[in-house]
mmCIF file of C-alpha atoms in Angstrom:
data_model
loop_
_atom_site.group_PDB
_atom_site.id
_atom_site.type_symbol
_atom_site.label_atom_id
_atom_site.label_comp_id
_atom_site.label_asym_id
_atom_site.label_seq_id
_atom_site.Cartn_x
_atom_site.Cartn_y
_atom_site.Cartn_z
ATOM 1 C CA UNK A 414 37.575 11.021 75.114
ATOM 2 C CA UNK A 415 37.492 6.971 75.033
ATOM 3 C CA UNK A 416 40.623 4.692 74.510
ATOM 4 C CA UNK A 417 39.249 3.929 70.955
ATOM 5 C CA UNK A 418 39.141 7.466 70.202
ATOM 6 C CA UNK A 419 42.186 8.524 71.526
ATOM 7 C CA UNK A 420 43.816 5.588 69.309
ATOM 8 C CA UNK A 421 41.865 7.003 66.459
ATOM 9 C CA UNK A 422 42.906 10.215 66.003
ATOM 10 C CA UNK A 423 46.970 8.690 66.656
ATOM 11 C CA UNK A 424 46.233 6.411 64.003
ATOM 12 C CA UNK A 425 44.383 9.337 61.514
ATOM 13 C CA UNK A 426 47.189 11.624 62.171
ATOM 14 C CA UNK A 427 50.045 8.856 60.819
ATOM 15 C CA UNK A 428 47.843 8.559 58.031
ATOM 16 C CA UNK A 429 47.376 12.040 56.731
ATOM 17 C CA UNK A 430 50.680 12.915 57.903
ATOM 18 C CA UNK A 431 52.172 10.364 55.686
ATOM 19 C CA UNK A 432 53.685 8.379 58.071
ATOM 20 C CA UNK A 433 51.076 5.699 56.992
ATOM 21 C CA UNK A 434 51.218 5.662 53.780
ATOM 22 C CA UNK A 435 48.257 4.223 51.051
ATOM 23 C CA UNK A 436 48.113 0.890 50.572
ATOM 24 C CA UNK A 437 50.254 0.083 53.812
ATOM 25 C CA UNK A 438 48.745 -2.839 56.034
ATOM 26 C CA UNK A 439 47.607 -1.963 59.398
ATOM 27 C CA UNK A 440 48.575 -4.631 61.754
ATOM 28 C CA UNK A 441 46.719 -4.639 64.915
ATOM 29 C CA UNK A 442 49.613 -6.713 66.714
ATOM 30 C CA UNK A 443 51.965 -4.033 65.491
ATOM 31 C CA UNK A 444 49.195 -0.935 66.595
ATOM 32 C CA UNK A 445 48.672 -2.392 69.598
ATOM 33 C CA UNK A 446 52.743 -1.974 70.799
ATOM 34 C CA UNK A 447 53.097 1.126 69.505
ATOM 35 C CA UNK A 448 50.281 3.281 70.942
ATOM 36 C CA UNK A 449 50.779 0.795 73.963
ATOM 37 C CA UNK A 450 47.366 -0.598 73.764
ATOM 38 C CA UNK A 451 45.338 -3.457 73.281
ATOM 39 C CA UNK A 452 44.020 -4.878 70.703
ATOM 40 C CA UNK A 453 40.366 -4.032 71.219
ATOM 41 C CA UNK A 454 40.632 -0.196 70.812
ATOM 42 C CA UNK A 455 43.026 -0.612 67.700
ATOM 43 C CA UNK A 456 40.084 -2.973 65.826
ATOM 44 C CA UNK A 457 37.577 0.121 67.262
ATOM 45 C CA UNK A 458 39.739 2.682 65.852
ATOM 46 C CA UNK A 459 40.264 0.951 62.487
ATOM 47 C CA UNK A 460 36.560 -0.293 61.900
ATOM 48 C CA UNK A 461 35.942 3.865 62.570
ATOM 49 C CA UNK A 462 38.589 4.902 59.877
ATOM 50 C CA UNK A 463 36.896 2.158 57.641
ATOM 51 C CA UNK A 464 33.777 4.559 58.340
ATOM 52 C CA UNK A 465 35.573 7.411 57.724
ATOM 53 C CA UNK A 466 37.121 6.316 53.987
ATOM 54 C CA UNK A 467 40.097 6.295 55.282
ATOM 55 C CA UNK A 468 41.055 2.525 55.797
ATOM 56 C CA UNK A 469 39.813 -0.210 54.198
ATOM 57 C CA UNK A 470 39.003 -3.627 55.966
ATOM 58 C CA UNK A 471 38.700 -6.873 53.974
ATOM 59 C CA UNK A 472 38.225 -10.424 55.004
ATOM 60 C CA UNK A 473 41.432 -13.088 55.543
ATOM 61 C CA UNK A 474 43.558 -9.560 54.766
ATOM 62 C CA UNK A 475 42.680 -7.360 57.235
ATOM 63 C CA UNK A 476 43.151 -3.792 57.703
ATOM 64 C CA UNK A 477 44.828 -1.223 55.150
ATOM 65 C CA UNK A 478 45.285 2.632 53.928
ATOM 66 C CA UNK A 479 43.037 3.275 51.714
ATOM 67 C CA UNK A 480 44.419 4.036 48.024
ATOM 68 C CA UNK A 481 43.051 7.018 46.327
ATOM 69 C CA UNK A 482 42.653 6.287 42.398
ATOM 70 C CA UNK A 483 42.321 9.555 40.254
ATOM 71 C CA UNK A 484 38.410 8.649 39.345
ATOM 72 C CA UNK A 485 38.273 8.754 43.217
ATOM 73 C CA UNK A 486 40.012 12.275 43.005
ATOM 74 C CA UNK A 487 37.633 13.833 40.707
ATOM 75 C CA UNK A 488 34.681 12.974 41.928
ATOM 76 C CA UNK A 489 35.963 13.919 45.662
ATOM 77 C CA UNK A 490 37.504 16.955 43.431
ATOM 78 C CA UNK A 491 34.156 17.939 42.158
ATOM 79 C CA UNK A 492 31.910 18.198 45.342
ATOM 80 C CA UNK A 493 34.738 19.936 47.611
ATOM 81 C CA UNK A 494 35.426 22.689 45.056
ATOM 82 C CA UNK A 495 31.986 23.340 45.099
ATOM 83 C CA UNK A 496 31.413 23.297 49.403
ATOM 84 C CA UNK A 497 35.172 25.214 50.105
ATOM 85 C CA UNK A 498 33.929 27.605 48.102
ATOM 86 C CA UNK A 499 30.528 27.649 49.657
ATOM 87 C CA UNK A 500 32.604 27.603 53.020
ATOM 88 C CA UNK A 501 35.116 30.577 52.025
ATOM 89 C CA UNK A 502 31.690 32.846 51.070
ATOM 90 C CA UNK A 503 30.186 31.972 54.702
ATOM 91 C CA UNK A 504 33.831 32.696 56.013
ATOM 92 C CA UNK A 505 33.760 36.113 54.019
ATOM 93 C CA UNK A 506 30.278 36.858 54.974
ATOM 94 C CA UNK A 507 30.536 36.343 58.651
ATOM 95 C CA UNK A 508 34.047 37.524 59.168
ATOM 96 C CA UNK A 509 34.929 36.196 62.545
ATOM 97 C CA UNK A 510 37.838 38.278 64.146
ATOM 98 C CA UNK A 511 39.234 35.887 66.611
ATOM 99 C CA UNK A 512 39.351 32.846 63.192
ATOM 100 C CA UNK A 513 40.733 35.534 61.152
ATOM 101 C CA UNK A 514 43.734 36.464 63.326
ATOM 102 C CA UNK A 515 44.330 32.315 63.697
ATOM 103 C CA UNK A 516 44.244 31.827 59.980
ATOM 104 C CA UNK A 517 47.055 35.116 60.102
ATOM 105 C CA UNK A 518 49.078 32.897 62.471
ATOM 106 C CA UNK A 519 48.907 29.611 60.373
ATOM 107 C CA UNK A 520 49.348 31.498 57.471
ATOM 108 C CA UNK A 521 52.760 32.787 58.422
ATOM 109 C CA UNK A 522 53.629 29.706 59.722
ATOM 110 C CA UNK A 523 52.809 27.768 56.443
ATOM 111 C CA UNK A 524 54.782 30.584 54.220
ATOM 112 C CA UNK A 525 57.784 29.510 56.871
ATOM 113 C CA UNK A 526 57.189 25.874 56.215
ATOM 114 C CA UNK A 527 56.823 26.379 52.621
ATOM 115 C CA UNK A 528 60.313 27.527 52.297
ATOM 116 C CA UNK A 529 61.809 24.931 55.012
ATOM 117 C CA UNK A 530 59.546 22.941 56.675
ATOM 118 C CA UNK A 531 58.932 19.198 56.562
ATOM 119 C CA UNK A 532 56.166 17.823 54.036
ATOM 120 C CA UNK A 533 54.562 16.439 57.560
ATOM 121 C CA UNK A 534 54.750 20.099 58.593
ATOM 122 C CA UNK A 535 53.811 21.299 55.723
ATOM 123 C CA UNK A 536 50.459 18.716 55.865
ATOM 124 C CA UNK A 537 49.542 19.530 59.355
ATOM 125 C CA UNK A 538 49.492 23.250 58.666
ATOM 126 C CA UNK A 539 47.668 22.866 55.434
ATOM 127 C CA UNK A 540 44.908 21.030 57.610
ATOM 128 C CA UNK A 541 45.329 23.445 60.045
ATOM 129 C CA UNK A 542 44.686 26.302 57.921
ATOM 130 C CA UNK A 543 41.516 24.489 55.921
ATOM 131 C CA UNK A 544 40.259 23.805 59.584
ATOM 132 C CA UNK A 545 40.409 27.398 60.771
ATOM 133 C CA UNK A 546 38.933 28.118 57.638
ATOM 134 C CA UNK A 547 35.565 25.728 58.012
ATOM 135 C CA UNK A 548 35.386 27.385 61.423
ATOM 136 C CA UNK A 549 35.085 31.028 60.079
ATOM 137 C CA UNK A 550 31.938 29.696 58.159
ATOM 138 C CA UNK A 551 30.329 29.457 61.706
ATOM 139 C CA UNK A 552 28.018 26.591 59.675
ATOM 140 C CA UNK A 553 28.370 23.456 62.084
ATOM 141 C CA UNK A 554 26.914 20.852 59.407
ATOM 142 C CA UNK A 555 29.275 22.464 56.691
ATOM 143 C CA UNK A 556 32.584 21.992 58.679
ATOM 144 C CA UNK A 557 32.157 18.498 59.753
ATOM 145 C CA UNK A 558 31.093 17.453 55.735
ATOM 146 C CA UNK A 559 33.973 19.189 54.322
ATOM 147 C CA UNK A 560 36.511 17.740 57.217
ATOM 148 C CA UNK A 561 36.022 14.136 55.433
ATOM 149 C CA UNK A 562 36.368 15.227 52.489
ATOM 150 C CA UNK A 563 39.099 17.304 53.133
ATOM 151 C CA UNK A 564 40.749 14.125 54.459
ATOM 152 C CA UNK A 565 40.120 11.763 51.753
ATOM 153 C CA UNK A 566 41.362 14.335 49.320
ATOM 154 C CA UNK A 567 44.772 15.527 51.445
ATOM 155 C CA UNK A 568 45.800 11.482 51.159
ATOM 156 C CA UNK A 569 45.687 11.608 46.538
ATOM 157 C CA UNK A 570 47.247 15.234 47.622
ATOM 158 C CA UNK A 571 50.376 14.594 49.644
ATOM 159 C CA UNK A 572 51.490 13.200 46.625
ATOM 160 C CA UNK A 573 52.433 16.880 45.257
ATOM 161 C CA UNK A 574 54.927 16.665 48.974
ATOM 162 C CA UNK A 575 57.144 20.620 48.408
ATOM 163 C CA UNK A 576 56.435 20.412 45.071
ATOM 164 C CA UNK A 577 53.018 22.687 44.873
ATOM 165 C CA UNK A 578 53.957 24.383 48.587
ATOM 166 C CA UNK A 579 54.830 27.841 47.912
ATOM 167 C CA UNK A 580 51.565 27.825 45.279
ATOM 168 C CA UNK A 581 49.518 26.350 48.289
ATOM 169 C CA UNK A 582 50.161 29.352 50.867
ATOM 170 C CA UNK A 583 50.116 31.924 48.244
ATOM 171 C CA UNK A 584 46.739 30.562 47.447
ATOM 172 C CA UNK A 585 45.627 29.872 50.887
ATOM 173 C CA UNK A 586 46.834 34.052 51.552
ATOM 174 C CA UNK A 587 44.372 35.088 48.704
ATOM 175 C CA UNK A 588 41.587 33.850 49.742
ATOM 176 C CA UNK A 589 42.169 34.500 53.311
ATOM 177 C CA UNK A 590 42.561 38.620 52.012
ATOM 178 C CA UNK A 591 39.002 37.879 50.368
ATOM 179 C CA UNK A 592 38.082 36.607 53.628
ATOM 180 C CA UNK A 593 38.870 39.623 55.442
ATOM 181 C CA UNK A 594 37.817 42.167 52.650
ATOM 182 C CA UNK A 595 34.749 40.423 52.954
ATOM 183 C CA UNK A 596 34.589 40.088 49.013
ATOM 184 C CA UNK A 597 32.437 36.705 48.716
ATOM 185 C CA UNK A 598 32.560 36.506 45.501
ATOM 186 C CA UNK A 599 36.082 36.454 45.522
ATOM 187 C CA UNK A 600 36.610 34.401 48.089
ATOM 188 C CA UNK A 601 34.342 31.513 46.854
ATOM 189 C CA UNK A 602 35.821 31.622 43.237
ATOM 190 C CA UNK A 603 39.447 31.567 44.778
ATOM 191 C CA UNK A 604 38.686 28.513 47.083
ATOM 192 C CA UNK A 605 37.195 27.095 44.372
ATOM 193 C CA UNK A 606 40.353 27.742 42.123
ATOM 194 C CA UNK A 607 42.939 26.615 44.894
ATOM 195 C CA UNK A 608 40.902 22.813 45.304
ATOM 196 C CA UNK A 609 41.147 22.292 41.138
ATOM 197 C CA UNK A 610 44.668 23.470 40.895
ATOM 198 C CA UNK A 611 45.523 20.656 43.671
ATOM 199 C CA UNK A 612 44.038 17.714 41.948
ATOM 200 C CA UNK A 613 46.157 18.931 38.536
ATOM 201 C CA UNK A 614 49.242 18.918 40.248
ATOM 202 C CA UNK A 615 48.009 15.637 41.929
ATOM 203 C CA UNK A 616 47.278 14.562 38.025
ATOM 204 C CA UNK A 617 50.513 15.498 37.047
ATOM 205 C CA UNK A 618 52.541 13.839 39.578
ATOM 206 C CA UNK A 619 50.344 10.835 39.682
ATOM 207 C CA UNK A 620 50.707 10.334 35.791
ATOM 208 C CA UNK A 621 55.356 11.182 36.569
ATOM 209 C CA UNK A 622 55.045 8.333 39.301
ATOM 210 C CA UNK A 623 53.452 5.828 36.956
ATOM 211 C CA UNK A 624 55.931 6.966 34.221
ATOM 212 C CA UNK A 625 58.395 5.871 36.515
ATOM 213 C CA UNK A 626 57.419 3.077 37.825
ATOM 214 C CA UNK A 627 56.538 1.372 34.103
#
């Protein structure tokens, strides 16, 4: 993997992570001493995230995180209910044994998070366990559409932090016992049901932060 690559997935991780949060400035100067770099593979990295949705560039301001607004939610909302649960009926159709024992392990690891982990634990398992899930589809093109959307949506998302975690894993364990009943059906209407139950509890909390802000 290249310098700018390597640089790009540091800098992707901050930012769904949390650690870089929307609307923060991305300093190259800045970058470039903490990944121990120069400044060329920082400007590749961040002209790549631009790509990506997930930082935005502008002229005589530079580089920032993007901001998610909730008209940007629902329409992200509408076409990843509609492709996890696309991607949870491949998953349930093809039933791959090896994917279906890792989504076991993240699973109990997320229902140990939920209860004490961090919310950058919690975030990296949640990833984790949509990941796992894409590869059970076996459906190459599928996986790498969803994985930017799954992105752009987990940044307007990790503003429900612990608040929505236990309801996330005991979500995420439903659809992964559709998965391995092999119930399509199920599993498609469930993934479906766990991506719009998200964005209201984004809504919600969203609507509480302006409240408090005002």
């Amino acid at each position: 993997m290249s310098l700018s690559k390597l640089v790009r997935e540091r800098i992707r991780s901050q930012i769904l992570d949390g650690r870089l949060k929307p609307g923060m400035r991305l300093v190259e100067d800045r970058l470039s001493a903490e990944l121990g770099v120069s400044r060329v593979p920082v400007r590749e990295a961040l002209r790549s995230l631009s790509a990506e949705g997930l930082v935005r560039l502008e002229p005589h301001r530079g580089a920032t995180v993007v901001e998610i607004t909730p008209g940007i939610v629902a329409e992200l909302v509408e076409v990843r209910a509609l492709l996890e649960g696309q991607n949870a009926r491949l998953a349930a159709r093809r039933h791959d044994p090896e994917i279906v024992t890792q989504l076991r392990e993240t699973l109990g690891h997320g229902n140990a998070a939920a209860d004490s982990g961090t919310t950058e634990e919690l975030a990296r398992l949640n990833a984790e366990f949509h990941e796992r899930l894409g590869e059970a589809s076996r459906n190459s093109v599928l996986l790498e559409v969803m994985r930017g959307l799954r992105e752009r949506t987990s940044l307007a998302f990790a503003i429900n932090g612990r608040t929505r975690a236990r309801e996330d894993w005991k979500e995420h364990a439903g659809i992964l016992e559709a998965v391995i009943a092999g119930d399509e059906e199920l599993a498609a209407l469930l993934a479906m049901r766990h991506v719009h139950n998200a964005a209201a509890a984004f809504a919600r909390n969203h609507g509480a932060a302006n409240d408090e802000a005002a």
